[in-house]
Each structure stands twice: as structure tokens, then as C-alpha cells.
Coordinates of C-alpha atoms in Angstrom, one line a residue:
M579 CA -102.2 -42.1 50.1
L580 CA -98.8 -41.6 52.8
H581 CA -97.7 -38.9 50.4
R582 CA -100.9 -37.1 51.0
V583 CA -101.0 -37.4 54.2
L584 CA -97.5 -36.4 55.7
P585 CA -97.9 -32.8 53.9
Y586 CA -100.4 -32.4 56.1
K587 CA -98.7 -33.5 59.8
E588 CA -99.0 -30.2 61.8
V589 CA -102.7 -29.7 60.7
I590 CA -103.7 -33.2 62.2
D591 CA -102.2 -33.3 65.2
D592 CA -103.3 -30.0 66.0
M593 CA -107.1 -31.2 64.9
L594 CA -106.1 -34.5 67.3
Q595 CA -104.6 -32.6 70.0
N596 CA -108.3 -30.2 70.4
N597 CA -110.8 -32.7 70.1
S598 CA -111.0 -35.2 73.1
D599 CA -112.5 -37.6 71.0
S600 CA -109.4 -38.0 68.6
I601 CA -106.5 -37.4 71.0
Q602 CA -105.9 -41.3 71.4
L603 CA -105.1 -41.1 67.7
L604 CA -102.6 -38.4 67.9
L605 CA -99.3 -39.7 66.4
S606 CA -95.9 -39.3 67.8
S607 CA -92.7 -38.2 66.5
G608 CA -91.3 -41.5 65.8
E609 CA -94.1 -42.8 64.6
W610 CA -94.5 -39.8 61.8
Q611 CA -90.4 -40.5 61.2
Q612 CA -91.7 -43.6 60.7
L613 CA -94.8 -43.2 58.1
Q614 CA -91.5 -41.0 56.1
H615 CA -90.1 -44.3 55.6
V616 CA -92.5 -46.6 54.5
K617 CA -93.9 -43.9 51.9
D618 CA -89.8 -43.5 51.2
F619 CA -90.1 -47.2 50.4
L620 CA -92.9 -47.6 48.7
Q621 CA -92.2 -44.4 46.7
S622 CA -90.2 -46.7 44.1
F623 CA -92.5 -49.2 43.8
F624 CA -95.6 -47.3 42.7
E625 CA -93.4 -45.7 40.5
A626 CA -92.5 -49.0 38.7
T627 CA -95.9 -49.5 38.4
V628 CA -97.2 -47.0 36.8
R629 CA -94.4 -46.9 34.5
L630 CA -94.2 -50.6 33.2
S631 CA -97.8 -50.4 33.0
S632 CA -97.9 -48.1 30.4
S633 CA -99.5 -49.8 27.2
Y634 CA -99.2 -46.7 24.7
T635 CA -95.5 -46.2 24.7
P636 CA -92.7 -48.6 25.0
S637 CA -91.7 -50.4 28.3
A638 CA -89.5 -53.2 27.8
H639 CA -86.4 -50.5 27.4
E640 CA -88.0 -49.2 31.5
L641 CA -87.3 -52.8 33.7
L642 CA -83.7 -53.3 35.1
Q643 CA -84.5 -49.6 35.3
Q644 CA -86.9 -49.7 37.4
I645 CA -85.2 -53.2 39.1
Y646 CA -82.1 -51.1 39.7
N647 CA -84.3 -48.2 41.7
I648 CA -85.7 -50.6 43.3
S649 CA -82.5 -52.2 44.5
K650 CA -81.4 -49.1 45.3
V651 CA -83.6 -48.9 48.2
Y652 CA -83.3 -51.8 49.7
D653 CA -79.8 -50.9 49.6
Q654 CA -80.7 -47.1 52.0
L655 CA -84.1 -48.5 53.7
E656 CA -82.7 -52.5 55.0
H657 CA -81.2 -50.9 58.0
R658 CA -82.5 -47.5 58.5
D659 CA -85.2 -48.6 60.9
E660 CA -86.2 -51.1 63.1
T661 CA -89.8 -51.1 62.6
I662 CA -89.9 -52.1 58.6
A663 CA -86.3 -53.4 58.7
P664 CA -88.5 -56.9 58.9
I665 CA -91.0 -56.2 55.8
V666 CA -87.8 -54.5 53.9
D667 CA -85.9 -58.2 54.6
A668 CA -88.9 -59.9 53.6
M669 CA -90.0 -58.4 50.1
K670 CA -86.1 -58.6 50.0
T671 CA -86.1 -62.1 49.9
K672 CA -89.1 -62.8 47.6
F673 CA -87.9 -59.7 45.0
L674 CA -84.6 -61.9 44.5
K675 CA -86.6 -65.1 44.0
Y676 CA -87.6 -63.2 41.2
W677 CA -85.0 -61.2 39.9
E678 CA -81.6 -62.0 41.1
E679 CA -80.4 -63.1 37.4
V680 CA -81.5 -60.2 35.2
P681 CA -83.5 -61.4 32.2
L682 CA -81.1 -60.9 28.8
V683 CA -83.5 -59.5 26.8
T684 CA -84.4 -56.5 29.3
I685 CA -79.6 -56.6 29.2
V686 CA -80.2 -55.8 25.2
A687 CA -83.6 -53.1 25.9
N688 CA -81.6 -51.4 28.2
C689 CA -78.6 -51.4 26.0
L690 CA -81.4 -49.9 22.7
N691 CA -82.0 -47.0 24.7
P692 CA -79.5 -44.3 23.3
S693 CA -79.3 -42.6 25.9
L694 CA -78.0 -45.5 28.3
N695 CA -76.3 -47.2 25.3
K696 CA -74.1 -49.9 26.8
M697 CA -71.8 -48.2 28.9
W698 CA -75.1 -47.8 31.6
T699 CA -76.1 -51.0 31.0
V700 CA -72.9 -52.3 32.4
K701 CA -72.6 -50.0 35.3
M702 CA -76.5 -50.2 36.3
L703 CA -76.2 -53.6 36.3
Q704 CA -73.1 -53.9 38.8
K705 CA -74.4 -51.8 41.1
Y706 CA -77.5 -53.3 40.9
K707 CA -75.3 -56.7 42.0
R708 CA -74.0 -54.9 45.0
H709 CA -76.8 -52.6 46.2
L710 CA -78.6 -56.4 47.1
G711 CA -75.4 -58.1 47.6
L712 CA -74.8 -60.2 44.7
P713 CA -71.3 -61.1 43.3
S714 CA -70.9 -59.8 40.6
H715 CA -69.2 -61.1 37.3
N716 CA -68.2 -60.0 34.9
E717 CA -70.8 -58.1 34.0
E718 CA -69.3 -56.0 30.5
A719 CA -69.1 -60.1 29.3
R720 CA -72.2 -60.6 29.9
V721 CA -74.4 -57.1 28.4
N722 CA -71.4 -58.0 25.2
F723 CA -72.8 -62.0 24.8
A724 CA -76.5 -61.0 24.9
L725 CA -75.8 -58.3 22.6
E726 CA -73.7 -60.2 19.8
T727 CA -75.7 -63.0 20.2
M728 CA -79.0 -61.3 19.4
F729 CA -77.7 -59.7 17.0
N730 CA -76.5 -62.4 15.1
I731 CA -79.6 -64.2 14.7
Y732 CA -80.7 -60.9 13.2
N733 CA -78.6 -60.2 11.1
A734 CA -78.3 -63.8 9.2
R735 CA -82.3 -62.9 8.9
R736 CA -82.0 -60.5 7.2
N737 CA -79.3 -61.3 5.4
S738 CA -81.4 -63.7 4.4
A739 CA -84.3 -62.4 3.5
Q740 CA -82.6 -59.5 1.5
P741 CA -82.2 -61.5 -2.9
P742 CA -78.8 -62.7 -3.3
S743 CA -76.7 -60.8 -5.3
S744 CA -74.1 -62.3 -7.7
S745 CA -70.9 -61.4 -10.1
T746 CA -73.6 -61.5 -12.8
T747 CA -76.1 -59.5 -12.2
R748 CA -73.5 -57.0 -11.0
S749 CA -71.2 -57.5 -14.4
N750 CA -74.8 -56.6 -16.3
T751 CA -75.8 -53.4 -14.2
S752 CA -74.6 -50.3 -16.1
R753 CA -73.6 -47.2 -14.7
R754 CA -72.6 -48.4 -11.5
G755 CA -70.5 -45.8 -9.2
L756 CA -67.3 -45.6 -7.5
L757 CA -68.8 -45.4 -3.9
D758 CA -70.8 -48.6 -4.6
E759 CA -67.7 -50.8 -6.2
L760 CA -66.0 -49.6 -3.0
R761 CA -68.3 -50.1 -0.6
D762 CA -69.4 -53.9 -1.8
E763 CA -65.6 -53.9 -1.0
D764 CA -65.5 -53.3 2.1
D765 CA -68.3 -55.6 3.4
L766 CA -66.1 -58.1 2.0
I767 CA -63.3 -57.6 3.5
T768 CA -64.0 -56.1 6.2
G769 CA -67.6 -56.9 7.4
Y770 CA -68.5 -53.9 7.5
G771 CA -72.1 -54.9 7.8
I772 CA -71.9 -57.4 10.2
T773 CA -69.9 -55.7 12.9
N774 CA -69.0 -52.3 12.4
E775 CA -72.6 -51.7 13.0
L776 CA -73.1 -53.3 16.5
S777 CA -69.8 -51.4 17.3
S778 CA -70.9 -47.8 15.5
Y779 CA -73.7 -48.1 17.6
T780 CA -72.3 -49.8 21.1
G781 CA -69.4 -46.7 20.6
L782 CA -72.0 -43.7 20.9
P783 CA -71.7 -41.8 23.4
S784 CA -74.7 -42.5 26.1
N785 CA -76.4 -39.2 27.7
M786 CA -78.8 -40.1 31.0
E787 CA -80.1 -36.9 31.2
D788 CA -81.9 -36.9 27.8
E789 CA -84.9 -39.0 29.2
S790 CA -87.2 -37.2 27.3
I791 CA -86.1 -39.1 23.6
D792 CA -88.2 -40.8 21.8
I793 CA -87.2 -44.1 21.2
L794 CA -89.5 -45.5 18.4
D795 CA -88.4 -42.3 16.7
Y796 CA -84.6 -42.8 17.5
W797 CA -84.6 -45.9 15.9
K798 CA -87.1 -45.5 12.7
R799 CA -84.6 -42.3 11.5
H800 CA -81.2 -43.9 12.3
S801 CA -83.3 -47.6 10.1
S802 CA -80.9 -47.0 7.3
A803 CA -77.4 -46.5 9.6
Y804 CA -79.0 -49.1 11.6
P805 CA -80.2 -52.0 10.1
T806 CA -79.9 -55.1 11.9
L807 CA -80.1 -52.9 15.5
A808 CA -83.4 -51.5 13.9
M809 CA -85.0 -54.6 13.6
M810 CA -84.3 -56.5 16.8
A811 CA -85.6 -52.7 18.1
R812 CA -88.8 -53.1 16.3
D813 CA -89.5 -56.6 18.6
I814 CA -88.1 -55.7 21.5
F815 CA -90.4 -53.0 21.5
A816 CA -93.2 -54.1 20.8
V817 CA -93.6 -56.3 23.6
P818 CA -95.4 -55.3 26.7
I819 CA -93.4 -55.6 30.1
S820 CA -95.9 -56.4 32.1
T821 CA -99.5 -57.8 31.5
V822 CA -102.0 -54.6 32.7
P823 CA -102.9 -54.5 28.9
S824 CA -104.0 -57.9 28.1
E825 CA -106.3 -57.5 31.9
S826 CA -107.3 -54.6 31.5
C827 CA -109.0 -56.4 28.1
F828 CA -110.6 -59.1 29.4
S829 CA -111.8 -56.7 32.8
S830 CA -113.5 -54.7 29.5
A831 CA -114.7 -58.1 27.5
N832 CA -117.0 -59.2 30.9
R833 CA -118.6 -55.6 30.3
I834 CA -119.8 -56.6 26.8
L835 CA -120.6 -59.8 27.7
T836 CA -122.9 -59.6 30.8
D837 CA -126.3 -61.3 32.5
R838 CA -128.3 -59.7 29.7
R839 CA -126.0 -60.1 26.9
S840 CA -124.5 -64.1 27.5
K841 CA -126.9 -64.9 24.6
L842 CA -123.1 -63.8 21.9
G843 CA -122.0 -65.7 19.6
P844 CA -118.2 -66.0 19.8
N845 CA -117.9 -64.2 16.1
V846 CA -119.7 -61.4 17.4
F847 CA -117.8 -60.8 20.8
E848 CA -114.1 -61.0 19.3
R849 CA -115.6 -58.3 16.5
L850 CA -117.4 -56.1 19.8
V851 CA -114.2 -56.4 21.7
C852 CA -111.7 -55.8 18.9
M853 CA -114.1 -52.6 17.5
K854 CA -114.1 -50.9 21.6
D855 CA -111.0 -50.4 20.9
W856 CA -110.1 -49.2 18.8
I857 CA -112.3 -46.2 18.2
E858 CA -110.9 -46.0 22.1
A859 CA -107.6 -47.1 20.5
E860 CA -107.9 -42.8 18.3
N861 CA -108.3 -41.1 21.6
R862 CA -106.3 -42.9 24.1
M863 CA -109.3 -43.4 26.4
Q864 CA -108.2 -47.9 26.5
H865 CA -107.6 -47.8 30.8
F866 CA -111.1 -45.4 31.1
V867 CA -113.9 -47.5 33.0
P868 CA -116.9 -45.2 33.0
G869 CA -118.2 -44.0 36.9
E870 CA -114.2 -43.6 37.7
T871 CA -113.7 -40.1 35.7
S872 CA -115.0 -36.7 36.8
G873 CA -114.1 -35.4 33.6
A874 CA -116.2 -35.8 30.6
E875 CA -113.9 -37.9 28.0
T876 CA -112.5 -36.4 25.0
Q877 CA -114.7 -36.9 21.7
P878 CA -113.0 -36.7 18.2
S879 CA -114.7 -33.2 16.4
A880 CA -115.9 -33.6 12.5
T881 CA -112.1 -33.2 11.6
G882 CA -111.0 -36.3 13.0
S883 CA -109.0 -33.5 16.1
E884 CA -109.7 -33.5 19.7
V885 CA -112.5 -31.1 20.8
D886 CA -110.8 -28.0 22.6
S887 CA -113.2 -26.7 24.7
E888 CA -113.6 -26.5 28.7
D889 CA -115.1 -29.5 29.2
E890 CA -112.0 -31.6 27.5
Y891 CA -111.0 -34.4 29.2
D892 CA -108.0 -33.4 31.3
P893 CA -106.6 -36.2 33.5
K894 CA -104.2 -33.5 35.3
D895 CA -107.8 -33.1 37.0
T896 CA -107.6 -36.5 38.9
D897 CA -105.5 -39.5 40.2
L898 CA -104.5 -40.4 36.8
W899 CA -102.3 -38.1 36.4
Y900 CA -100.1 -41.4 34.2
L901 CA -103.0 -41.8 31.8
R902 CA -101.4 -38.0 30.2
K903 CA -100.6 -38.1 26.3
N904 CA -97.2 -36.8 26.4
Y905 CA -96.5 -40.3 29.3

């Protein structure tokens, strides 16, 4: 609401000054400045809520970045405005109760973001602690420990799932190439498939400016070069970082099981919920609530593609901009 009001400060002041009945509502320049500070403070929380509530894209690698942005706001606004300082202090205390120590799985997820990788993850953790006034104890060692521990677990699981190779099988294989023999020898001597995979990835240059990268597509394309890390990415990025999608499912269930349909059996009810979710998922409409959108909902055509017409629903026309398909 504040981000919509502040651009019209002069219009609102002029309207209140010309209306004797409302002149007592006129805000001073100091009060407008306080509103600007509150808006700046709450903006990071709003953006974090939107980003972490996504159900169509992975969000596990977003948590560290969002709580870092929030810690930066605490550092900037804690002593800027005395009127909101007590509010900021109280919220910071509550924030530290949950995020004084960043979960290791969040650190690993952030490292598996190729635009950040390990180097920027370490720097983010160091500055995160500095913003909140927390002691920083060798964050690089903590990141290395988290990555190597999880990597070793997944590497052992991947190796156990592969059929064991024997010398008999190798001797009976005809026309083995020179590259295959050299690769087998290198694996035994240097542990190429175990240690070099992790060090090769963490040694890649990071580009924080490239935020448009499709992280799932990246690990799909690089699964042959980094098989163990790709397995880690599939598991970690499959976990949503917030409970919004599951809560949305319960809300939709309440619209199915009404007072007039209270005798539905559990099996029928489960099928109705699943079918509704699958149908809406095809059109990426799982977040739409009847009566809360102003445009017509997108319907699939006979060929399975979306209807290209002026009645097509465009989330940019409403406040639900975060429902855009490219979000």
C-alpha cells in the first residue's frame, strides 16, 4: 500500500489542504519521511515473501539471498529513524531467534546456484554475520564442511547403485578404447570421479549478474559432467522453502468439501483434489482463486496450446504480478 501512496504525496497534500474537513489529516514532511523509511524496511520482507512462496520454480537456493537482504536492511535502518528503531530492534531479535545460524542445507543449495557458487556464498555469510552484529568464525570452513559432507554421502549412494565392475568383465570386453583404459586407471590413482568433480565445479567462475539462469536446466545439461552434484541438486531443489503451496492445497480442499458436499468419502475426496490440481497445473493456475482476479482465465485450446486472444488472462494487469509464467 505504501509504495502506491508515496508517489502521490503532493496530490494528497493538495487535496487535504483544499478540504477543510480533512485538513487535520495533513501529514508533515517528517511523517512522510517516516512512511518512506517504513516502506524501505518492509520492501525486503515483501520481496522475500513473494520469491520464497513460488511453486513453479525452485526456491531452496533463494533463502540465503533473501535473509541476507533482510539483514542488510536491519543494518541500514536500525539507527536511521528513532521512531521505528524500537520496531526494528524487536523484529531483529525475533529474526535472530530463527536465523542466527543459517541451515547447512541452505548453504549447499546456494552453492549449487552456478551464478553464486562457493566463493560468493562464503562472502554472503561473512557480510550476513556482520550486518547482524554476529561473530564470524571461519565461514569458508563451514561451507566446505557442508559441501563435502553432503557430496560424500551422495557419491557413496551413487556408487552403490551402480553395478560393480570386475576384472573378469573387463578382460572379456572386446575392443576397449584407449581412453576407457586411461580413464579407469586415472579413477583408481587420483579418485577423479570423487574429489575432482566437486573441486572442478567450485573452481568455476561465478557471475552474480546473471540471475536469469534456469537452475534446473543447468543441472540437466551438466549432469554428465557432475553426476553426483546433479543428484544433490535434484533432491535439494525439489524441496520448497516455504509452506505456502501446501497451505494453498488445504485452502482449495475447503472449497471442495462444503456443507452441501460433506458426505464425500476419503477416496473420492482425494481424487477430486488431485484431479483439480493436475488440471490447473497444466495452465499454471493453481494459485488462482475464483472471484479474486479481474481477467478471464487462460483456457487450453484444442491443440493443447493456450488461447491467443484479447480475453487471455494476463497477470501483469493485476496486482498478482508474481504469478507471471516467467517468474
